[in-house]
mmCIF file of C-alpha atoms in Angstrom:
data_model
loop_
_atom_site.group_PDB
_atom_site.id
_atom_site.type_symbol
_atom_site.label_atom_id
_atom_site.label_comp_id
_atom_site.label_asym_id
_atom_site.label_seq_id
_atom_site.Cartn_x
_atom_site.Cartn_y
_atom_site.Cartn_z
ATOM 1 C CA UNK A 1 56.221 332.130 297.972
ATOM 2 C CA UNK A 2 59.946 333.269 296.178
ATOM 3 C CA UNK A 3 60.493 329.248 296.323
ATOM 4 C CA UNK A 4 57.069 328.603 294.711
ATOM 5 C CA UNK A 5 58.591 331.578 292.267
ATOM 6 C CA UNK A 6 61.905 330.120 291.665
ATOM 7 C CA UNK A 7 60.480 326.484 290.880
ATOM 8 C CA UNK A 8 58.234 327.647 288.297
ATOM 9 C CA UNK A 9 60.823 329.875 286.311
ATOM 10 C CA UNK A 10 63.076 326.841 286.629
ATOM 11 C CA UNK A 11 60.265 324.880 284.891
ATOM 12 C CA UNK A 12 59.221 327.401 282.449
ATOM 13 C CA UNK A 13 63.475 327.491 281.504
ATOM 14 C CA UNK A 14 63.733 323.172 281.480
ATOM 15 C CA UNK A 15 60.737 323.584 279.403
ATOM 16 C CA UNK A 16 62.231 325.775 276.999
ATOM 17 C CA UNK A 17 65.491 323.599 276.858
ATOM 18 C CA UNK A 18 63.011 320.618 275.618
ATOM 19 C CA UNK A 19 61.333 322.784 272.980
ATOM 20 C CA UNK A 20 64.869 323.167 271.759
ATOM 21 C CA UNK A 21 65.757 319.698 271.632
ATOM 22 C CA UNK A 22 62.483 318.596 270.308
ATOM 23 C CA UNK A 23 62.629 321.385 267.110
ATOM 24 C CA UNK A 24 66.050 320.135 266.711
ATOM 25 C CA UNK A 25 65.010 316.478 266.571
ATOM 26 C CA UNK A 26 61.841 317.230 264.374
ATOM 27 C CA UNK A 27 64.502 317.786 261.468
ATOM 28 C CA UNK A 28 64.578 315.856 258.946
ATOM 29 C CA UNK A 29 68.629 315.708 258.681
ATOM 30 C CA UNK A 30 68.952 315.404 262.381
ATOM 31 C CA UNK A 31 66.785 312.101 262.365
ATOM 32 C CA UNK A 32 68.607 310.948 259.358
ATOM 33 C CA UNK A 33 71.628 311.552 261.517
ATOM 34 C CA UNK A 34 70.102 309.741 264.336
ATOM 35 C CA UNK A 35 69.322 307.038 262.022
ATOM 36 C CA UNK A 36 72.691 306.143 261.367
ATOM 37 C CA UNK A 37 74.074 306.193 264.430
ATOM 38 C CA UNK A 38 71.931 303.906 265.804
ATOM 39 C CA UNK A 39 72.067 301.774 262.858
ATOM 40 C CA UNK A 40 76.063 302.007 263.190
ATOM 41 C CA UNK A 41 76.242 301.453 267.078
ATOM 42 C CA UNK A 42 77.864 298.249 267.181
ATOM 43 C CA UNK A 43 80.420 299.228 264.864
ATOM 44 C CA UNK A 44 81.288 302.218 267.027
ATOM 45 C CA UNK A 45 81.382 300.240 270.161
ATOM 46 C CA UNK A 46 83.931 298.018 268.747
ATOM 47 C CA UNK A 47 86.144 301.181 267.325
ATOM 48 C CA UNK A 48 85.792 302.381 270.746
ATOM 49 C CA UNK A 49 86.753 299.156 272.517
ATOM 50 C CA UNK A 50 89.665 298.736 269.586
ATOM 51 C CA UNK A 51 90.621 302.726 270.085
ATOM 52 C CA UNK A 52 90.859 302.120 274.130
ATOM 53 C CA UNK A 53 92.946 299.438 273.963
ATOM 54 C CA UNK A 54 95.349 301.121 271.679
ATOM 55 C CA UNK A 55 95.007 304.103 274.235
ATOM 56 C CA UNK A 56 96.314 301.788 276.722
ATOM 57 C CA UNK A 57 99.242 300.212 275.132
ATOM 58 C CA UNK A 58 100.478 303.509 273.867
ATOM 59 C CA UNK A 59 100.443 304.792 277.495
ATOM 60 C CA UNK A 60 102.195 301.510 278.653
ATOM 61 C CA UNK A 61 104.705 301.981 275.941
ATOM 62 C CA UNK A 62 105.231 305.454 276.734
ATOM 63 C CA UNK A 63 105.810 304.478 280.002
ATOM 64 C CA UNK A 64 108.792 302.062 279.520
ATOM 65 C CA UNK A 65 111.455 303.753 279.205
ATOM 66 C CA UNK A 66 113.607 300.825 278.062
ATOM 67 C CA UNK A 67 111.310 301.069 274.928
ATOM 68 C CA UNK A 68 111.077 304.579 274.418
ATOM 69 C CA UNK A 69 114.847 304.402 274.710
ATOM 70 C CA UNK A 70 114.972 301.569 272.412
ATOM 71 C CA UNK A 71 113.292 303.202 269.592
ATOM 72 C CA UNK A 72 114.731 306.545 269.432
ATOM 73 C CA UNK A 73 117.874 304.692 269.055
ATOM 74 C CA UNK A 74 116.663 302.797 266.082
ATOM 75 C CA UNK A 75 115.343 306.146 264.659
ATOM 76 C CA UNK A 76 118.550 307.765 265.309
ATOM 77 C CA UNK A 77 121.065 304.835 263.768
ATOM 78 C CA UNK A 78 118.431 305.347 260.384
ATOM 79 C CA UNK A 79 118.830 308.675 260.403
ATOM 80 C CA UNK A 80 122.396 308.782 260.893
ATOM 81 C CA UNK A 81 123.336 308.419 257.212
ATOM 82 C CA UNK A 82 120.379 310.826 255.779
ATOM 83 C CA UNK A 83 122.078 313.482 258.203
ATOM 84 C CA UNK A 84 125.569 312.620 257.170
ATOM 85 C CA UNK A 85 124.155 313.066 253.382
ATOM 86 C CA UNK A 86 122.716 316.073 253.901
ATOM 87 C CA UNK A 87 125.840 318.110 255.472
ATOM 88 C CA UNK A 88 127.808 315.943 252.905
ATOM 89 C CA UNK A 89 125.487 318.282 249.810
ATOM 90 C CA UNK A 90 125.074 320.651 251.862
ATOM 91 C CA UNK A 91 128.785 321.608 252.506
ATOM 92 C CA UNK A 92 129.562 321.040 248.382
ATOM 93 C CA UNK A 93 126.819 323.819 247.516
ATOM 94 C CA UNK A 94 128.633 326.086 249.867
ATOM 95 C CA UNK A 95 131.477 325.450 248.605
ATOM 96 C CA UNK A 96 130.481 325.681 245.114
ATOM 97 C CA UNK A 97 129.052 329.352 245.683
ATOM 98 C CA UNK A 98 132.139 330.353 247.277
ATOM 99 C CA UNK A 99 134.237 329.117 244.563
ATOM 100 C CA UNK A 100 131.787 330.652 242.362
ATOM 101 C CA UNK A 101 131.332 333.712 243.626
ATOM 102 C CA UNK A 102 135.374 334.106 243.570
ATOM 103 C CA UNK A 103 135.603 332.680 239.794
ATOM 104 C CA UNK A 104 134.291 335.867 237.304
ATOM 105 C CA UNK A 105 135.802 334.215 234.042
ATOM 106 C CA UNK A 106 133.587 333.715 231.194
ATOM 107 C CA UNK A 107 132.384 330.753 230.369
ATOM 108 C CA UNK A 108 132.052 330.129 226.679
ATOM 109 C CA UNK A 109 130.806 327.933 223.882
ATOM 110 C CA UNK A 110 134.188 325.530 224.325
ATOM 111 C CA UNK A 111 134.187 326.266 227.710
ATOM 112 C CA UNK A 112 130.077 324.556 227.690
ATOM 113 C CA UNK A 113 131.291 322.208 225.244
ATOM 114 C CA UNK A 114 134.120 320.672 226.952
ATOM 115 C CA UNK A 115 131.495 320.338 230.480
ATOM 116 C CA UNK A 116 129.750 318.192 228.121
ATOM 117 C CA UNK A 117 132.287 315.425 228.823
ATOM 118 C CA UNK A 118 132.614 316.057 232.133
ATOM 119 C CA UNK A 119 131.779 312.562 233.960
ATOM 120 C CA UNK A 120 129.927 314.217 236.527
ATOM 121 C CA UNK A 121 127.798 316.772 234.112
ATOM 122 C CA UNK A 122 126.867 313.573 232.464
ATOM 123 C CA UNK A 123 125.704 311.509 235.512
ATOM 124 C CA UNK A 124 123.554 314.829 235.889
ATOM 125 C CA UNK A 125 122.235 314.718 232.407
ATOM 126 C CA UNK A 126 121.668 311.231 232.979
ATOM 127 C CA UNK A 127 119.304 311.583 235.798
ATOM 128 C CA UNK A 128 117.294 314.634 234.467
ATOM 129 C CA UNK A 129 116.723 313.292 231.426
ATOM 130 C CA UNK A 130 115.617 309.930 233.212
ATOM 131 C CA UNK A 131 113.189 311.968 236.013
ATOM 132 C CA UNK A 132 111.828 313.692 232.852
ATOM 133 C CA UNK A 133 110.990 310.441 230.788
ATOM 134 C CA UNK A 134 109.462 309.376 234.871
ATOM 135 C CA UNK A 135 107.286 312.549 234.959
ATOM 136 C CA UNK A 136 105.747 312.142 231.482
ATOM 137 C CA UNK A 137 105.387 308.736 231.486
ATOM 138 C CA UNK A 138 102.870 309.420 234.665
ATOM 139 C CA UNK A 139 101.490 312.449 232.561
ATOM 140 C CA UNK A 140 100.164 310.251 230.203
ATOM 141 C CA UNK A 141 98.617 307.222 232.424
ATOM 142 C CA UNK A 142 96.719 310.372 234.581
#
């Protein structure tokens, strides 16, 4: 009799499950859903073939270590003169505040006038004045 019991409430809950699914599937958006998929399941099966095999080879590549060694030694030899770049600006700024910090002279209208022939206060001008003209020229084709 508590088998008989226990089947039945196990009915009565797989029973409610399927109302679930069936109110769920009586929506409108959820058979639109459904729709597509279906309509789209060849497509799918192909990105799922296509995204499998590219699973695969990027485990096989991971694997080889002559590769894996390989690459990071291209990315390092590109990377190599970025880095040296960076500590090359980097070390200028902080060498510039230091001076600057030290220096508390005034800097007049003479003084401002004469950086204005300084070669590399020009190449600066130069290039602001150039990424300036490069912004608004995109300004106006937006």
């Amino acid at each position: 009799m508590l088998e008989t019991i226990e089947k039945q409430e196990e009915f009565a809950r797989q029973t409610k499950e399927v109302n679930v699914v069936l109110n769920h599937l009586s929506k409108p958006e959820v058979q639109e859903a459904l729709t597509v998929l279906v309509t789209n399941l060849p497509k799918l099966a192909e990105m799922t073939t296509l995204l499998t095999k590219t699973y695969d080879l990027a485990k096989q590549a991971a694997g080889d270590r002559v590769l894996v060694q390989d690459t990071l030694g291209a990315i390092m030899e590109v990377m190599k003169p970025i880095e040296e770049n960076v500590k090359h600006y980097a070390s200028a700024a902080i060498e510039a505040r230091g001076r600057a910090e030290k220096d508390d002279s005034t800097i007049g209208l003479f003084g401002m006038l004469g950086l204005l022939k300084d070669p590399e206060f020009q190449r600066v001008l130069r290039f602001g004045q150039a990424y300036l003209n490069i912004l608004g020229d995109r300004r106006k084709q937006e």
